[in-house]
Coordinates of C-alpha atoms and ligand atoms in Angstrom, one line a residue:
M1 CA 54.5 3.4 9.1
V2 CA 53.8 2.1 5.6
V3 CA 50.2 1.7 4.5
N4 CA 49.2 -1.2 2.3
V5 CA 47.0 0.2 -0.5
V6 CA 44.9 -1.5 -3.1
I7 CA 43.1 0.1 -6.0
N8 CA 39.7 -1.4 -6.8
G9 CA 38.9 -0.2 -10.4
Y10 CA 42.0 0.5 -12.4
G11 CA 40.4 3.0 -14.8
T12 CA 40.8 6.7 -15.5
I13 CA 41.2 7.7 -11.9
G14 CA 42.4 4.4 -10.5
K15 CA 45.5 4.1 -12.7
R16 CA 46.6 7.7 -11.9
I17 CA 46.2 7.1 -8.1
A18 CA 48.2 3.8 -8.5
D19 CA 51.1 5.8 -10.1
A20 CA 50.9 8.4 -7.3
I21 CA 51.0 5.7 -4.6
L22 CA 54.2 4.3 -6.1
K23 CA 55.8 7.6 -5.4
Q24 CA 55.0 7.8 -1.7
P25 CA 57.6 6.4 0.8
D26 CA 54.8 5.9 3.4
M27 CA 52.6 3.8 1.1
K28 CA 52.9 0.5 -0.7
L29 CA 50.8 -0.4 -3.7
V30 CA 49.8 -4.0 -3.0
G31 CA 47.7 -4.6 -6.1
V32 CA 45.0 -3.2 -8.5
S33 CA 41.8 -4.7 -9.9
K34 CA 40.8 -4.9 -13.5
T35 CA 37.6 -6.4 -14.9
K36 CA 38.8 -6.7 -18.5
P37 CA 42.2 -8.1 -19.8
D38 CA 42.6 -5.1 -22.1
F39 CA 45.8 -3.1 -23.0
S40 CA 45.7 -1.2 -19.7
A41 CA 45.7 -4.4 -17.8
L42 CA 48.6 -5.8 -19.9
I43 CA 50.7 -2.6 -19.5
A44 CA 50.1 -2.6 -15.7
Y45 CA 51.0 -6.3 -15.5
R46 CA 54.2 -5.7 -17.5
Q47 CA 55.0 -2.8 -15.2
G48 CA 55.1 -5.3 -12.4
L49 CA 51.8 -4.5 -10.7
R50 CA 49.9 -7.3 -9.1
I51 CA 46.6 -7.7 -11.0
Y52 CA 43.4 -9.0 -9.3
T53 CA 40.0 -9.6 -10.9
L54 CA 36.5 -11.0 -10.5
P55 CA 36.4 -14.8 -10.0
D56 CA 34.7 -15.4 -13.4
K57 CA 37.3 -13.4 -15.2
V58 CA 40.4 -15.2 -14.1
N59 CA 40.5 -17.5 -17.2
A60 CA 40.1 -14.6 -19.6
F61 CA 43.1 -12.8 -18.1
E62 CA 45.3 -15.9 -18.1
E63 CA 44.4 -16.5 -21.8
A64 CA 45.5 -12.9 -22.5
G65 CA 48.9 -13.6 -21.0
I66 CA 48.1 -11.8 -17.7
S67 CA 48.9 -14.0 -14.7
V68 CA 46.4 -13.0 -12.0
A69 CA 47.4 -12.6 -8.4
G70 CA 44.0 -13.5 -7.1
T71 CA 40.4 -12.3 -6.8
I72 CA 39.2 -8.9 -5.7
E73 CA 38.2 -10.3 -2.4
E74 CA 41.7 -11.7 -1.9
M75 CA 43.2 -8.4 -2.9
I76 CA 41.1 -6.7 -0.2
D77 CA 42.4 -9.2 2.4
S78 CA 45.9 -8.0 1.9
A79 CA 45.1 -4.3 2.3
D80 CA 45.0 -1.7 5.0
I81 CA 42.9 0.5 2.7
V82 CA 41.0 0.2 -0.6
I83 CA 40.9 3.1 -3.0
D84 CA 37.6 2.5 -4.7
A85 CA 37.8 4.0 -8.2
T86 CA 35.0 1.8 -9.7
P87 CA 32.3 3.4 -11.9
K88 CA 29.7 5.7 -10.2
G89 CA 27.4 3.7 -7.9
Y90 CA 29.6 0.6 -7.7
G91 CA 31.4 1.9 -4.6
A92 CA 28.2 1.9 -2.7
K93 CA 27.8 -1.8 -3.5
Y94 CA 31.4 -2.6 -2.5
K95 CA 31.1 -0.8 0.8
E96 CA 29.5 -3.8 2.5
L97 CA 32.5 -6.0 1.5
Y98 CA 35.0 -3.4 2.7
D99 CA 33.1 -3.2 6.0
K100 CA 33.0 -7.0 6.4
K101 CA 36.8 -7.3 5.7
G102 CA 37.6 -4.6 8.3
V103 CA 39.5 -2.3 5.9
K104 CA 39.4 1.4 5.5
A105 CA 38.2 2.8 2.1
I106 CA 38.3 6.0 0.1
F107 CA 35.4 6.5 -2.4
Q108 CA 35.4 8.9 -5.4
G109 CA 33.0 11.7 -6.3
G110 CA 30.6 9.5 -8.2
E111 CA 29.4 8.1 -4.9
K112 CA 27.0 9.9 -2.6
G113 CA 28.2 12.0 0.4
S114 CA 25.9 10.0 2.7
L115 CA 28.0 6.8 2.0
V116 CA 30.9 8.1 4.2
E117 CA 31.8 9.8 7.4
V118 CA 33.6 12.7 5.6
S119 CA 33.6 14.3 2.1
F120 CA 37.2 15.4 1.7
S121 CA 39.1 18.2 0.2
A122 CA 42.6 18.6 1.6
L123 CA 42.8 22.4 1.7
C124 CA 39.4 22.7 3.4
N125 CA 38.9 19.9 5.9
Y126 CA 42.0 17.6 6.3
D127 CA 41.5 17.5 10.0
K128 CA 38.0 16.0 9.7
A129 CA 39.4 12.9 8.0
L130 CA 41.9 12.1 10.8
G131 CA 41.5 8.5 11.9
K132 CA 38.3 8.0 9.8
R133 CA 37.4 4.7 8.2
F134 CA 35.3 5.8 5.2
V135 CA 36.1 9.0 3.3
R136 CA 34.9 10.3 -0.1
V137 CA 37.2 12.5 -2.2
V138 CA 34.8 14.8 -3.9
S139 CA 34.5 15.1 -7.7
C140 CA 36.8 16.9 -10.0
N141 CA 34.6 20.0 -10.3
T142 CA 33.9 20.1 -6.6
T143 CA 37.6 19.7 -5.8
A144 CA 38.5 22.7 -7.9
L145 CA 35.6 24.8 -6.4
C146 CA 36.7 23.8 -2.8
R147 CA 40.3 24.7 -3.4
I148 CA 39.5 28.2 -4.7
I149 CA 36.7 28.9 -2.2
C150 CA 38.8 27.8 0.9
A151 CA 41.7 29.9 -0.3
L152 CA 39.5 32.9 -0.5
K153 CA 37.5 32.2 2.6
N154 CA 40.6 31.9 4.8
S155 CA 42.0 35.2 3.6
F156 CA 39.0 37.5 2.8
G157 CA 35.9 35.7 4.0
V158 CA 33.3 34.7 1.4
K159 CA 29.7 36.0 1.4
K160 CA 28.4 34.0 -1.6
V161 CA 29.6 32.1 -4.6
R162 CA 27.9 31.8 -8.0
A163 CA 29.5 29.6 -10.6
T164 CA 28.9 28.4 -14.1
I165 CA 30.6 25.1 -14.9
I166 CA 31.3 24.2 -18.5
R167 CA 31.7 20.4 -18.4
R168 CA 33.7 18.2 -20.7
G169 CA 31.3 15.9 -22.6
A170 CA 33.5 12.8 -22.1
D171 CA 36.9 11.7 -21.1
P172 CA 39.2 11.3 -24.1
H173 CA 38.9 7.5 -24.2
E174 CA 35.1 7.4 -23.9
I175 CA 33.6 6.9 -27.3
K176 CA 30.0 6.5 -26.4
K177 CA 29.4 9.8 -24.7
G178 CA 28.6 13.2 -26.1
P179 CA 27.4 15.7 -27.2
I180 CA 29.4 15.9 -30.4
E181 CA 27.7 19.1 -31.6
A182 CA 25.6 20.8 -29.0
L183 CA 25.7 22.7 -25.7
V184 CA 23.5 21.0 -23.2
P185 CA 22.2 22.7 -20.0
N186 CA 23.0 20.2 -17.2
P187 CA 20.3 20.4 -15.9
V188 CA 17.9 22.9 -17.6
R189 CA 16.3 23.5 -14.3
L190 CA 18.8 25.3 -12.1
P191 CA 20.8 24.7 -9.9
S192 CA 23.3 22.0 -10.8
H193 CA 24.4 19.4 -8.2
H194 CA 27.8 21.0 -7.7
G195 CA 26.7 23.6 -5.2
P196 CA 25.2 21.1 -2.8
D197 CA 28.3 18.9 -3.3
V198 CA 30.6 21.7 -2.2
K199 CA 28.5 22.1 0.9
T200 CA 29.3 18.5 1.9
V201 CA 32.9 19.9 2.5
I202 CA 32.1 23.6 3.4
P203 CA 28.6 23.4 5.0
D204 CA 28.2 27.1 5.7
V205 CA 29.0 28.5 2.2
D206 CA 26.2 30.2 0.2
I207 CA 26.8 28.7 -3.3
V208 CA 24.6 28.3 -6.4
T209 CA 26.0 26.6 -9.5
T210 CA 24.8 26.0 -13.1
A211 CA 26.4 23.7 -15.6
V212 CA 26.5 23.2 -19.4
I213 CA 28.0 20.1 -21.1
A214 CA 30.2 21.0 -24.0
P215 CA 31.7 19.0 -26.9
T216 CA 35.2 18.8 -25.5
S217 CA 37.1 16.0 -23.7
R218 CA 40.2 17.6 -22.3
M219 CA 39.1 19.8 -19.4
H220 CA 36.2 21.5 -17.7
M221 CA 36.2 25.2 -17.2
H222 CA 34.6 27.3 -14.5
V223 CA 33.4 30.9 -14.5
L224 CA 33.3 32.0 -10.9
N225 CA 31.7 35.0 -9.2
V226 CA 32.5 35.4 -5.5
E227 CA 31.2 38.1 -3.2
L228 CA 33.9 38.6 -0.6
E229 CA 33.5 39.8 3.0
K230 CA 35.8 42.8 2.4
D231 CA 37.1 45.0 -0.4
V232 CA 40.2 43.7 -2.2
T233 CA 42.4 44.5 -5.1
V234 CA 43.3 42.2 -8.0
N235 CA 46.8 42.0 -6.5
D236 CA 45.4 40.8 -3.1
V237 CA 43.7 37.9 -4.8
V238 CA 46.7 37.1 -7.0
S239 CA 49.0 36.9 -4.0
V240 CA 46.6 34.6 -2.1
L241 CA 46.1 32.3 -5.0
E242 CA 49.8 32.2 -5.8
D243 CA 50.5 31.2 -2.2
T244 CA 47.9 28.4 -2.1
P245 CA 49.0 24.9 -3.0
R246 CA 47.5 23.2 -6.0
I247 CA 46.4 26.5 -7.6
I248 CA 48.6 27.9 -10.4
L249 CA 48.1 31.3 -12.2
L250 CA 49.0 31.1 -15.9
S251 CA 49.2 34.2 -18.0
E252 CA 47.8 35.0 -21.4
S253 CA 51.2 36.7 -22.1
N254 CA 52.7 33.2 -22.0
G255 CA 50.1 31.8 -24.4
F256 CA 47.6 30.5 -21.8
N257 CA 44.4 31.4 -23.7
S258 CA 42.4 28.1 -23.6
T259 CA 42.1 24.7 -22.1
A260 CA 44.0 23.4 -25.2
A261 CA 46.9 25.6 -24.2
F262 CA 46.8 24.2 -20.6
I263 CA 47.0 20.7 -22.0
E264 CA 49.8 21.5 -24.5
W265 CA 51.8 23.0 -21.6
A266 CA 51.4 19.8 -19.6
R267 CA 52.6 17.8 -22.5
D268 CA 55.6 20.1 -23.0
I269 CA 56.7 20.0 -19.4
G270 CA 56.6 16.2 -19.6
R271 CA 53.6 15.4 -17.4
K272 CA 52.6 11.7 -17.8
R273 CA 49.3 11.4 -19.6
Y274 CA 49.4 15.3 -19.7
D275 CA 48.0 15.3 -16.1
I276 CA 47.3 18.7 -14.5
Y277 CA 46.9 18.3 -10.8
E278 CA 46.8 22.0 -10.2
V279 CA 43.8 24.3 -10.8
P280 CA 45.2 26.4 -13.7
V281 CA 43.7 29.9 -13.3
Y282 CA 43.7 32.4 -16.2
K283 CA 45.6 35.1 -14.4
E284 CA 44.2 38.0 -16.4
S285 CA 40.6 36.8 -15.8
I286 CA 40.9 37.9 -12.1
T287 CA 38.7 41.0 -12.0
I288 CA 37.2 43.0 -9.1
V289 CA 33.9 44.8 -9.5
N290 CA 32.4 47.1 -6.8
G291 CA 35.3 46.5 -4.4
N292 CA 34.4 43.1 -3.2
E293 CA 33.0 41.2 -6.1
L294 CA 35.6 38.8 -7.7
W295 CA 35.3 37.2 -11.0
L296 CA 37.8 34.6 -12.3
M297 CA 38.0 31.7 -14.8
Y298 CA 40.0 28.5 -14.6
G299 CA 40.4 25.0 -16.1
V300 CA 39.9 21.6 -14.3
H301 CA 41.7 18.5 -15.6
Q302 CA 39.1 16.0 -14.6
E303 CA 41.3 13.0 -15.0
A304 CA 44.0 14.1 -12.6
I305 CA 42.9 16.8 -10.2
V306 CA 41.6 14.4 -7.5
V307 CA 44.8 12.3 -7.4
P308 CA 46.7 14.4 -4.7
E309 CA 43.6 14.6 -2.5
N310 CA 43.4 10.8 -2.5
I311 CA 47.0 10.6 -1.3
D312 CA 46.4 13.2 1.5
A313 CA 43.2 11.4 2.6
I314 CA 45.2 8.2 3.2
R315 CA 47.7 10.1 5.4
A316 CA 44.8 11.7 7.3
M317 CA 42.9 8.4 7.8
F318 CA 46.0 6.6 9.2
E319 CA 47.1 9.8 11.1
I320 CA 50.6 9.5 9.5
E321 CA 50.6 13.2 9.3
R322 CA 48.3 15.2 11.6
D323 CA 49.1 18.6 9.9
G324 CA 47.3 18.8 6.6
F325 CA 49.8 21.3 5.1
K326 CA 52.7 18.9 5.8
S327 CA 50.9 16.1 3.9
I328 CA 50.0 18.5 1.1
N329 CA 53.7 19.4 0.8
K330 CA 54.8 15.8 0.7
T331 CA 52.3 14.9 -1.9
D332 CA 53.0 17.9 -4.0
N333 CA 56.7 17.3 -4.0
S334 CA 56.3 13.7 -4.9
L335 CA 54.1 14.5 -7.9
G336 CA 56.0 17.6 -9.1
I337 CA 53.0 19.9 -8.5
L338 CA 54.0 23.4 -9.3
K339 CA 53.4 26.6 -7.4
R340 CA 54.4 29.0 -10.2
W341 CA 55.2 28.9 -13.9
P342 CA 57.6 30.0 -15.2
E343 CA 59.3 29.3 -11.9
Ligands
NAD1 P1 36.4 4.4 -15.3 O1 35.2 3.8 -16.0 O2 37.4 5.1 -16.2 O3 37.1 3.3 -14.4 C1 36.4 2.4 -13.6 C2 37.2 1.1 -13.5 O4 36.5 0.2 -12.7 C3 37.3 0.4 -14.9 O5 38.7 0.0 -15.0 C4 36.4 -0.7 -14.8 O6 36.8 -1.8 -15.6 C5 36.4 -1.1 -13.3 N1 35.2 -1.8 -12.9 C6 34.0 -1.9 -13.4 N2 33.2 -2.8 -12.7 C7 34.0 -3.2 -11.7 C8 33.7 -4.1 -10.6 N3 32.5 -4.7 -10.4 N4 34.7 -4.3 -9.7 C9 35.9 -3.7 -9.8 N5 36.2 -2.8 -10.8 C10 35.2 -2.6 -11.7 O7 35.8 5.4 -14.2 P2 36.5 6.7 -13.7 O8 36.3 7.8 -14.6 O9 37.9 6.4 -13.3 O10 35.6 7.0 -12.4 C11 35.8 6.3 -11.2 C12 35.2 7.2 -10.1 O11 35.9 8.4 -10.0 C13 33.7 7.5 -10.2 O12 33.2 7.6 -8.9 C14 33.8 8.9 -10.9 O13 32.6 9.6 -10.7 C15 35.0 9.5 -10.2 N6 35.6 10.6 -10.9 C16 35.8 10.5 -12.2 C17 36.4 11.6 -12.9 C18 36.6 11.6 -14.4 O14 36.5 12.7 -14.9 N7 36.8 10.5 -15.0 C19 36.9 12.7 -12.1 C20 36.7 12.7 -10.7 C21 36.1 11.6 -10.1

């Protein structure tokens, strides 16, 4: 079976998912939507992607030398599934149209959990998305938290999670966001929304999160404290995280001492747009206190981390692959996701 996929919203997340779809033998990228005929639209068009837009924007695209394949509505008519990667809140407005057109849809983390049947994170609840029509891939921060928590939960049991999230102020291309010089509690009144968002995927977890927005654009960073059900050693945790897909342990002895180092590494190994799909964990940060209290720190590349989960969600919703780990394997191989470095 080959699933016909369209991307509504070819922005930060949408363009990366489009590239990933092109690498899947069981999926076909039918088209992408753009609302402005900017350089991204022109590059996509020159790459051979079919570009769709809003009815009142067609002329602007044609004037910019981009021949439009049709309107967004027409694009949806030719799809089995829409990946909605429009800005936060727009997905909720588009849902009615997707419903009317009888297509399936995947929404992103900016939308509310109540919009969909399942909030999805492949390592935690792949099975729940089997055959579903409307699924939400949770946000970048929630995806990272879910991957780590589910890995620990499955091996040791998790009593409670407390996390501090240092959020990037803006994506690199965003020039109107900040702060430029401040650390901003987000929010001042605890907790942050991330804990409740994790619970949309792992309902029974005891989690409280706080967040601070920092003047950086490359990555988020998490400081995680987890009380496990049993006593463990650092080596126990290292071996579980090493064996979990989409988590990679990177060592200070190889120069991994900051989010800047993670990004430089991604550039050096030739990742397009320096995308890091894995959760890069600072290996030496893994610390055990009092037998069962784990601390660790890791980075989250907000622009890329949710891409593999979108691919798996498609396979689950069309039941192309009923076994989550088989889908994860296919996706990870196609995207060159690493288990270890150096290998
Ligand atoms: P973005 O602003 O980079 O891209 C959104 C795209 O949608 C743009 O190309 C924009 O032109 C287009 N668009 C705007 N109005 C539209 C309309 N009416 N119809 C169709 N397309 C329209 O946004 P993004 O950062 O890619 O975020 C998309 C979703 O992914 C949001 O839900 C966001 O919360 C979520 N998300 C973002 C990040 C991140 O760090 N950027 C990480 C994880 C999840």
